[in-house]
Amino acid sequence: DAGVIQSPRHEVTEMGQEVTLRCKPISGHDYLFWYRQTMMRGLELLIYFNNNVPIDDSGMPEDRFSAKMPNASFSTLKIQPSEPRDSAVYFCASSSVVGLNNEQFFGPGTRLTVL
Amino acid sequence: DQQVKQNSPSLSVQEGRISILNCDYTNSMFDYFLWYKKYPAEGPTFLISISSIKDKNEDGRFTVFLNKSAKHLSLHIVPSQPGDSAVYFCAATPDSSYKLIFGSGTRLLVRP
């Protein structure tokens, strides 16, 4: 299995631009999570989906952030407009309801830099 | 308010010795605890977990201890190896949900 795939791995953009991060979960996993890692706040959950339906988006920082999961094999996290304080590493993770240990499998992350 | 706290940002240990990483939590509704390991430029990877109905779980060189009364858990690595050098995150889930709440991480350095 290829694991969780994220693209791009690095993104540099200018303030005000739209940014779209992409994620392909592990096949057969029915939960998908988006996390953000910053020096100040550590690793924090933004939103998670179950069977393509958003379950908890209480971690989404503001309306500039949106996430979608149009099908079981693809999700996007969009920031519009982007701001310098959005600079962080964004991780996508997936898990299975029948998996052991509540284990979530993380992708390699997308490092976002907003200038 | 940090519900999961890792108060030691870093730890340095000699190869072959024991590494002990600590984690405290505040929410008594947490019922499942996990440790993740993270190397630079990679995503976190699952290491070991423990349910709140247990006080110890062991997997090879890794053992997690849970003290519910103190709301404290620890990860023991014996013997420590240079390849264990990474950032270790403690995480907890409330109410058997799939929502992980992470600590800030402890950077472990195992010196050869």
Short mmCIF file of C-alpha atoms in Angstrom, two decimals, chain A residues 3-115:
data_model
loop_
_atom_site.label_atom_id
_atom_site.label_comp_id
_atom_site.label_asym_id
_atom_site.label_seq_id
_atom_site.Cartn_x
_atom_site.Cartn_y
_atom_site.Cartn_z
CA GLY A 3 0.13 5.01 2.34
CA VAL A 4 -1.49 8.40 2.61
CA ILE A 5 -0.47 10.63 -0.28
CA GLN A 6 -0.33 14.40 -0.01
CA SER A 7 0.40 17.00 -2.65
CA PRO A 8 2.15 19.26 -3.04
CA ARG A 9 4.94 18.52 -0.55
CA HIS A 10 5.94 22.19 -0.50
CA GLU A 11 3.94 25.26 -1.39
CA VAL A 12 5.13 28.85 -1.39
CA THR A 13 2.57 31.51 -2.15
CA GLU A 14 1.92 35.17 -1.59
CA MET A 15 -0.53 36.61 0.85
CA GLY A 16 -4.03 36.81 -0.59
CA GLN A 17 -3.63 33.88 -2.95
CA GLU A 18 -5.76 30.76 -2.85
CA VAL A 19 -4.04 27.58 -1.70
CA THR A 20 -5.34 24.05 -2.23
CA LEU A 21 -3.82 21.07 -0.46
CA ARG A 22 -4.68 17.56 -1.59
CA CYS A 23 -4.88 14.20 0.09
CA LYS A 24 -5.46 10.63 -1.00
CA PRO A 25 -6.21 8.37 1.98
CA ILE A 26 -5.33 4.72 2.26
CA SER A 27 -7.77 2.63 0.26
CA GLY A 28 -10.52 1.21 2.44
CA HIS A 29 -10.11 3.74 5.23
CA ASP A 30 -13.33 5.50 6.11
CA TYR A 31 -11.97 8.26 8.34
CA LEU A 32 -9.90 11.18 7.06
CA PHE A 33 -8.29 13.87 9.20
CA TRP A 34 -6.61 17.19 8.47
CA TYR A 35 -4.04 18.48 10.99
CA ARG A 36 -1.86 21.56 11.16
CA GLN A 37 1.50 21.71 12.90
CA THR A 38 3.00 25.00 14.03
CA MET A 39 5.67 25.91 16.54
CA MET A 40 3.18 27.82 18.64
CA ARG A 41 0.24 25.40 18.70
CA GLY A 42 1.85 22.07 17.97
CA LEU A 43 -0.18 19.44 16.12
CA GLU A 44 -3.85 20.36 16.07
CA LEU A 45 -6.84 18.72 14.43
CA LEU A 46 -8.64 20.96 11.95
CA ILE A 47 -11.43 18.72 10.66
CA TYR A 48 -12.28 15.08 10.16
CA PHE A 49 -14.57 13.13 7.88
CA ASN A 50 -16.31 9.78 8.18
CA ASN A 51 -17.50 8.16 4.97
CA ASN A 52 -16.88 11.47 3.16
CA VAL A 53 -19.09 13.44 5.59
CA PRO A 54 -17.54 16.15 7.81
CA ILE A 55 -18.02 15.11 11.44
CA ASP A 56 -16.15 17.74 13.42
CA ASP A 57 -14.82 20.99 11.97
CA SER A 58 -14.43 22.78 15.29
CA GLY A 59 -10.69 23.08 14.73
CA MET A 60 -10.95 25.02 11.48
CA PRO A 61 -9.49 28.40 12.41
CA GLU A 62 -11.79 30.65 10.40
CA ASP A 63 -13.96 30.95 7.33
CA ARG A 64 -10.94 31.30 5.09
CA PHE A 65 -10.42 27.56 5.58
CA SER A 66 -12.62 24.96 3.91
CA ALA A 67 -12.32 21.22 3.39
CA LYS A 68 -14.11 18.84 1.10
CA MET A 69 -14.18 15.13 0.49
CA PRO A 70 -16.02 14.51 -2.79
CA ASN A 71 -15.29 10.78 -2.73
CA ALA A 72 -13.60 8.12 -0.63
CA SER A 73 -10.22 8.55 -2.28
CA PHE A 74 -9.74 12.31 -2.34
CA SER A 75 -9.92 15.31 -0.04
CA THR A 76 -8.89 18.95 -0.31
CA LEU A 77 -8.11 21.66 2.21
CA LYS A 78 -8.47 25.13 0.77
CA ILE A 79 -7.31 28.45 2.19
CA GLN A 80 -8.71 31.55 0.54
CA PRO A 81 -7.31 34.13 0.95
CA SER A 82 -4.07 32.92 2.50
CA GLU A 83 -2.22 34.90 5.17
CA PRO A 84 1.36 34.66 6.51
CA ARG A 85 0.08 33.20 9.80
CA ASP A 86 -1.22 30.20 7.85
CA SER A 87 2.37 29.11 7.27
CA ALA A 88 2.65 25.63 8.78
CA VAL A 89 2.94 21.95 7.93
CA TYR A 90 -0.43 20.46 7.07
CA PHE A 91 -0.90 16.73 7.56
CA CYS A 92 -3.60 14.45 6.29
CA ALA A 93 -4.27 11.16 8.06
CA SER A 94 -6.67 8.27 7.56
CA SER A 95 -7.93 5.37 9.63
CA SER A 96 -10.36 2.51 9.52
CA VAL A 97 -13.30 1.99 11.84
CA VAL A 98 -12.21 -1.59 12.23
CA GLY A 99 -8.55 -0.73 12.71
CA LEU A 100 -6.73 -1.53 15.87
CA ASN A 101 -5.69 0.96 18.50
CA ASN A 102 -7.46 4.00 16.98
CA GLU A 103 -4.34 4.23 14.87
CA GLN A 104 -4.25 7.00 12.33
CA PHE A 105 -1.87 6.80 9.38
CA PHE A 106 -0.30 10.11 8.49
CA GLY A 107 0.87 11.40 5.15
CA PRO A 108 4.25 13.14 4.76
CA GLY A 109 2.70 16.59 5.07
CA THR A 110 2.60 19.75 2.99
CA ARG A 111 4.86 22.57 4.11
CA LEU A 112 3.05 25.82 3.34
CA THR A 113 4.82 29.16 3.32
CA VAL A 114 2.76 32.30 2.80
CA LEU A 115 4.88 35.37 2.09
#
